[in-house]
C-alpha positions as a printed NumPy array, in Angstrom:
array([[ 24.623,  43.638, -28.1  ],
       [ 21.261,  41.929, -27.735],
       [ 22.501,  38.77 , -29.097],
       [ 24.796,  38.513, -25.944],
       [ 22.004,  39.512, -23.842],
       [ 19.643,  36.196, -25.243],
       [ 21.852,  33.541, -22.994],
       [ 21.058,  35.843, -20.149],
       [ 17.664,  36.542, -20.879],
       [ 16.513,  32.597, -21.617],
       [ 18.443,  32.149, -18.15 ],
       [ 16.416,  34.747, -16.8  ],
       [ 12.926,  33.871, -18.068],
       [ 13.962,  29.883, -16.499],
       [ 14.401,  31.005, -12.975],
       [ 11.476,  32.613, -13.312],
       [  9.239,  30.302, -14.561],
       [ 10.838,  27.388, -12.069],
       [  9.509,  30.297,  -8.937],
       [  6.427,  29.579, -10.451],
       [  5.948,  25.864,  -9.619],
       [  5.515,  25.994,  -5.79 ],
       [  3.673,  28.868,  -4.728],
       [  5.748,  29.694,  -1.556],
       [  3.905,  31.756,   0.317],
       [  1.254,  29.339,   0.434],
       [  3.836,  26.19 ,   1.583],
       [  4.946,  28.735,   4.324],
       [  1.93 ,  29.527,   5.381],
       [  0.11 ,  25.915,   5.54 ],
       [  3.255,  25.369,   7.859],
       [  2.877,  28.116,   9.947],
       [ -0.791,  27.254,  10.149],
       [ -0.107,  23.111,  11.043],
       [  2.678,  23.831,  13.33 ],
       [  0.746,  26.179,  15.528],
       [  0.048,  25.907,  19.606],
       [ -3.901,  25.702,  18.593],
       [ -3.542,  21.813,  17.12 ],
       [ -1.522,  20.75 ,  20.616],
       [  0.791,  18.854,  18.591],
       [ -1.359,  16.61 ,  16.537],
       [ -1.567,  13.55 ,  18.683],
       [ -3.01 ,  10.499,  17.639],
       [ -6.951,  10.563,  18.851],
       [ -6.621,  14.082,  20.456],
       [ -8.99 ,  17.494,  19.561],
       [ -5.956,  18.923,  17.817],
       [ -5.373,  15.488,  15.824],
       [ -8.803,  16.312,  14.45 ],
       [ -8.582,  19.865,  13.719],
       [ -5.485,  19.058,  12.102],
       [ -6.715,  16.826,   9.888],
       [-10.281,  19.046,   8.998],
       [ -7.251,  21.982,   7.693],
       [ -5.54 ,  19.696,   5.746],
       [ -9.063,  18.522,   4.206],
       [ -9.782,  22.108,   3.504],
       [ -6.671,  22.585,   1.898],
       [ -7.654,  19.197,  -0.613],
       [-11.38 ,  20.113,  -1.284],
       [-10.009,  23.799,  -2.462],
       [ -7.495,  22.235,  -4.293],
       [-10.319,  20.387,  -5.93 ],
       [ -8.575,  17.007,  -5.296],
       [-11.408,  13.784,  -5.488],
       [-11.418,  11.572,  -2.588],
       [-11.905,   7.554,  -2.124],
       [-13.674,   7.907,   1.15 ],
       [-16.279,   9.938,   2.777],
       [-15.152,  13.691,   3.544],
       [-11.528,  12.336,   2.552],
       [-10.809,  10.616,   5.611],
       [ -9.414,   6.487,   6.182],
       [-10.359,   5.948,   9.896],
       [ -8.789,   3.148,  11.361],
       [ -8.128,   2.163,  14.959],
       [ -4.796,   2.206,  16.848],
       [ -4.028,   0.889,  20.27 ],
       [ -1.677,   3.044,  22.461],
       [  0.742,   2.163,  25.041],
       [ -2.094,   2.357,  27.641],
       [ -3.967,  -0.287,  25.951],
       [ -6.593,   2.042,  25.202],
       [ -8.189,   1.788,  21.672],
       [ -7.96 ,   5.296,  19.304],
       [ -9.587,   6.574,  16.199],
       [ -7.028,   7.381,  13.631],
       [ -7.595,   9.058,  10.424],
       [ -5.57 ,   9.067,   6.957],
       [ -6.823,  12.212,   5.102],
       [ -6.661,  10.734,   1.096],
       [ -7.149,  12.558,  -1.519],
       [ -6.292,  11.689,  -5.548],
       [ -5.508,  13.634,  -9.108],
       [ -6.283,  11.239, -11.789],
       [ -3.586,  10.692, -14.519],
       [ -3.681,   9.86 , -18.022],
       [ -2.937,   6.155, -16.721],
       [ -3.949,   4.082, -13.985],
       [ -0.615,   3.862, -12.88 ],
       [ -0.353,   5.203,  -9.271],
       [  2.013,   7.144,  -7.528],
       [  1.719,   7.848,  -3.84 ],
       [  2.645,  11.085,  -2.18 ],
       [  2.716,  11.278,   1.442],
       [  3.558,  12.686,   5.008],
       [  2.48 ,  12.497,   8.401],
       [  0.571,  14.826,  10.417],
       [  0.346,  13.156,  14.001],
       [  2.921,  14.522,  16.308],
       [  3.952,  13.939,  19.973],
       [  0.623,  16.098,  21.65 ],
       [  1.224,  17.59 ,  24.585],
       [  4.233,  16.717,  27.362],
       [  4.657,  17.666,  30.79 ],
       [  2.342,  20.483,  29.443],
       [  4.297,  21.768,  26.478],
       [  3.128,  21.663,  23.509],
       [  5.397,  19.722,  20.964],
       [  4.126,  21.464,  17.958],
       [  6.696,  19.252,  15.534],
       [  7.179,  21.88 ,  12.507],
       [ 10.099,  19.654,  10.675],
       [  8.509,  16.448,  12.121],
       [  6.719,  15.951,   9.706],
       [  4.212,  19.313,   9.498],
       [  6.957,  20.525,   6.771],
       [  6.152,  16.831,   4.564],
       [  2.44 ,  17.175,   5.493],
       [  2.782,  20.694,   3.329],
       [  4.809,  19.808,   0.811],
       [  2.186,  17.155,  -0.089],
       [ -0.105,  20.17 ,  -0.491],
       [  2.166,  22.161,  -2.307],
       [  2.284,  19.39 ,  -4.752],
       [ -1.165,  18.991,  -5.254],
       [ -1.56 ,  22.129,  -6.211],
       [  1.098,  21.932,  -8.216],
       [ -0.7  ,  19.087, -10.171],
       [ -4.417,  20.625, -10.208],
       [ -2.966,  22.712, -12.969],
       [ -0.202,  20.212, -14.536],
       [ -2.016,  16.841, -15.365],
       [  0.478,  14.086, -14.064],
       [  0.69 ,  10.864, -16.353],
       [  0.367,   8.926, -13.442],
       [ -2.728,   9.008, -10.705],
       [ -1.343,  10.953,  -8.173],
       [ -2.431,   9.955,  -4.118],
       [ -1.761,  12.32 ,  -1.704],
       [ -1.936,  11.364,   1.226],
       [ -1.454,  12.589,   5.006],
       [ -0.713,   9.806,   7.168],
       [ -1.631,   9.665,  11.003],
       [ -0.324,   7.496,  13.795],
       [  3.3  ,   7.383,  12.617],
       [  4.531,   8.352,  15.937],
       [  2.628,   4.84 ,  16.87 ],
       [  4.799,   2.757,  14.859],
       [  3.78 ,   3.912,  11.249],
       [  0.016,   2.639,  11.975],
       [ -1.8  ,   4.87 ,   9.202],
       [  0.306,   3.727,   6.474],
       [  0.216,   0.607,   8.053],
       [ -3.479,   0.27 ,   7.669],
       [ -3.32 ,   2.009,   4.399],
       [ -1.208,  -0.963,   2.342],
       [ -3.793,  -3.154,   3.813],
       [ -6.722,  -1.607,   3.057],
       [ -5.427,   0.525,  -0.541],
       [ -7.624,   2.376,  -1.897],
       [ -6.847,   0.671,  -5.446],
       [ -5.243,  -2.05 ,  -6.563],
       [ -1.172,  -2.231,  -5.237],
       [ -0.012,  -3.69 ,  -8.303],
       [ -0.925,  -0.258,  -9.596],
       [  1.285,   1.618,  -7.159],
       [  4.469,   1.865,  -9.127],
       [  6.349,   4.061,  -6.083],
       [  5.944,   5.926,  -2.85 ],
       [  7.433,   9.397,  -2.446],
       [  7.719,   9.985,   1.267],
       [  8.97 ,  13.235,   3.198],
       [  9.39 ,  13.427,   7.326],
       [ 11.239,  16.426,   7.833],
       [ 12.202,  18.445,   5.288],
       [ 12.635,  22.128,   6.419],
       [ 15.689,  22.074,   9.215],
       [ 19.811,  21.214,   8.305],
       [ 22.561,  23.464,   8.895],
       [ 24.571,  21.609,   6.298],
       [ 22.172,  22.407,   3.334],
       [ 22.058,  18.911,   3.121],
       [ 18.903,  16.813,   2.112],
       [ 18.762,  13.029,   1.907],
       [ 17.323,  10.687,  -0.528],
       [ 17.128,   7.141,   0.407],
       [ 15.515,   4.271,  -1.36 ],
       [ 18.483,   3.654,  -4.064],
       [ 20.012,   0.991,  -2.234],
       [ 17.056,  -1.154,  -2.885],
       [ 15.878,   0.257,  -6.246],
       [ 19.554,   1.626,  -7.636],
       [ 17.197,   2.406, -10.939],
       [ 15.812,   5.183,  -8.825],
       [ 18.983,   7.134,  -8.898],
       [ 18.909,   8.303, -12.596],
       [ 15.396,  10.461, -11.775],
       [ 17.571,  12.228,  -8.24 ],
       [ 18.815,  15.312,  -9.245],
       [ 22.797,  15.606,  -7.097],
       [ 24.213,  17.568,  -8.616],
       [ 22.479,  20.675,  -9.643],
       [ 19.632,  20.446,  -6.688],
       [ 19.43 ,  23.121,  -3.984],
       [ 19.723,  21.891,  -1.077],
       [ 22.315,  19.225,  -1.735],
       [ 20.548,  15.684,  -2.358],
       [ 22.923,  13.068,  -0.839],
       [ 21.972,   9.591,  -1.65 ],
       [ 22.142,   6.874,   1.9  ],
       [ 20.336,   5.872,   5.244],
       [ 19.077,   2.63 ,   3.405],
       [ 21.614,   0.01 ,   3.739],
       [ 20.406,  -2.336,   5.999],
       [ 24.243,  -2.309,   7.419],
       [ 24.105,   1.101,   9.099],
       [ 22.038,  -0.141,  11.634],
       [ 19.967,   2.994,  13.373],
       [ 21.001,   4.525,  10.509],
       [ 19.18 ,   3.197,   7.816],
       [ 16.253,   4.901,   7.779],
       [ 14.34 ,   1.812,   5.21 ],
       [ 11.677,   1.213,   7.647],
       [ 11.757,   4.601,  10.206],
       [  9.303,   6.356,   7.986],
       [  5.885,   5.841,   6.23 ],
       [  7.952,   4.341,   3.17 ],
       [  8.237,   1.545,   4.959],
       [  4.873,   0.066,   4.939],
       [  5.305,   0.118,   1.141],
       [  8.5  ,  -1.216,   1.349],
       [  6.541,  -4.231,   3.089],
       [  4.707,  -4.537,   0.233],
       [  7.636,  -4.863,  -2.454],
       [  6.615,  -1.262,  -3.744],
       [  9.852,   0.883,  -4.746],
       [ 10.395,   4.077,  -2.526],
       [ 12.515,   7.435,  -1.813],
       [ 11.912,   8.933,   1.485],
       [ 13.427,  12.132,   2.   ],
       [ 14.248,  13.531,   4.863],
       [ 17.377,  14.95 ,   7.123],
       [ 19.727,  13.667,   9.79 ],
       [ 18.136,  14.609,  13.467],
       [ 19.022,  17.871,  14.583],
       [ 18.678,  19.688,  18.05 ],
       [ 15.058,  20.478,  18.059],
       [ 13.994,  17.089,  16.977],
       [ 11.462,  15.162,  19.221],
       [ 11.67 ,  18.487,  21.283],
       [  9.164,  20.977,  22.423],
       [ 11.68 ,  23.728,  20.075],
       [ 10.644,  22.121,  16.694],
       [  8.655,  25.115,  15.892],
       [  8.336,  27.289,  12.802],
       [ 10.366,  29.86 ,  13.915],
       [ 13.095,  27.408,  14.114],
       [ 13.292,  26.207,  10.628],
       [ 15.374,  27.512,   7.708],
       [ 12.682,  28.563,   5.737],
       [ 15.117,  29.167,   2.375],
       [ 16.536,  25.803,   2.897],
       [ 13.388,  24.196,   3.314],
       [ 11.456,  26.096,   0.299],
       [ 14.066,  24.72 ,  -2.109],
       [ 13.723,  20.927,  -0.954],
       [ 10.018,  21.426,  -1.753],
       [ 10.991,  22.67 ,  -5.215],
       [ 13.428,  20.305,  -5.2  ],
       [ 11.498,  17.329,  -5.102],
       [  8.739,  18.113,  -7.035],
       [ 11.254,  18.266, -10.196],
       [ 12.129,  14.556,  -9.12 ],
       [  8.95 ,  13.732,  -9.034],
       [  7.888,  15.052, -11.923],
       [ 10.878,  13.407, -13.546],
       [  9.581,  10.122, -12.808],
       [  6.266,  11.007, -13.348],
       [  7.332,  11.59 , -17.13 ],
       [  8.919,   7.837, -16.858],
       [  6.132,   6.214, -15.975],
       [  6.793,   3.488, -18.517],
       [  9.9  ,   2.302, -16.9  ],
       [  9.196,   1.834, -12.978],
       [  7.198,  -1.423, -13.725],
       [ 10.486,  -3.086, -15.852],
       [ 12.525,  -1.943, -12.332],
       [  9.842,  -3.135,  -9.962],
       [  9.472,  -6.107, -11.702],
       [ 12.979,  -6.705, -11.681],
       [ 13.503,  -6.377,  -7.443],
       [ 10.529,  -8.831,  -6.965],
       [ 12.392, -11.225,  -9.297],
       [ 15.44 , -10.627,  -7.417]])
């Protein structure tokens, strides 16, 4: 009898310890916390941009992560539509690895403000990335990565993907070193339990670290084939600005739904279940690739010969 109960047991004792790897009521709760009316939607060079970015510094300095610049923060200026000149601020934090190969995880924090004096509070977009990075690094405190982890939340997206912009221009280490960018921008509302993962198109090598088939949500591979138009979401993200830079990417995100861009992306509104799993979800990926460190220069060096 307890030899048949050993399958179930092991299968047991692995669900259990995979719980273990994101702490969810602390991902919850960082999104509750981002997403709320007190930040007044994280614009760009606004009080709430600011307080949004001194909680997500909190978050890194007890998470113990180092930092490149003072108090965490990459200020950079950004001009908005009104020709007026704002302070921006990338909040950057790092884990060192057992090499000096990098891998950079990141998410934006800026949002749309206020509008017509609603807040637009943007939960999915991208407060849900913004906590998954944090998730992660806490994650890796306790797990040391091979690679030199960067986290990294991003401001001035909205703008036309100015923080990462500025970022690839101004690295904090050398971009040779910077083997991939793992970008999220909303990752916690689909009604079809249905995640994307693009970046394969350009780097098909990428596809062997995506779990498919087992993942919950479902991990769809697309939205990076330059023939879709609108669709192909390449350059719509932070992943982009890497992409500039001939450094391999997967952004994941999913398709827009109805609260997107809207004054209803809240926290309320997302499917907390579905989005707790694409956290989990991607961490195994990344720490898939994080175990192949070895092999993302051969593929990177192989698209910049191509």
């Amino acid at each position: 009898m307890f030899k048949k109960l050993i399958p179930y047991l092991i299968a047991v004792l692995f669900i259990s310890s995979c719980s273990q790897k994101i702490n969810q009521t602390n991902v919850l709760n960082d999104l509750k916390e981002l997403s709320d009316d007190k930040y007044e939607g994280r614009k760009t060079g606004t009080k709430g941009a600011d307080m949004a970015a001194e909680m997500i510094i909190k978050r890194f300095k007890e998470l113990g992560l180092k930092s490149y610049h003072p108090n965490y923060k990459q200020v950079f200026s950004v001009t908005n539509r009104n020709k007026e000149t704002l302070v921006g601020n990338n909040i950057v934090g790092y884990i060192e690895g057992k090499t000096n190969k990098v891998m950079v995880i990141s998410a934006h924090y800026d949002h749309l403000g206020i509008i017509n004096g609603k807040i637009y509070n943007g939960a999915d977009d991208d407060a849900s990335g913004v906590c998954a990075v944090l998730a992660y690094a806490e994650y890796f405190s306790k797990h040391q990565p091979n690679h030199t982890l960067i986290f990294v939340a991003f401001d001035s997206e909205e703008m036309g993907l100015q923080g990462s912009k500025h970022f690839v221009a101004n690295p904090p280490v050398d971009l040779k070193n910077i083997e991939i960018n793992i970008n999220m921008d909303m990752i916690a509302h689909n009604d079809k339990n249905e995640l994307y993962a693009a970046g394969t198109f350009h780097f098909p090598e990428l596809k062997k670290y995506i779990f498919t088939k087992t993942s919950q949500p479902k991990i769809l591979l697309g939205h990076d084939d330059p023939k879709l138009g609108n669709d192909d979401w390449t350059y719509q993200s932070d992943q982009g600005s890497f992409f500039a830079k001939k450094i391999p990417f997967i952004y994941f995100g999913v398709e827009d739904h109805s609260d997107y861009h809207k004054e209803t992306d809240e926290f309320k509104n997302i499917n907390q279940e579905f989005y707790v799993g694409a956290v989990k979800s991607i961490l195994e990926i990344i720490k898939n690739i994080d175990a192949n460190y070895s092999l993302q220069k051969i593929m990177r060096d192989n698209q910049i010969m191509n």
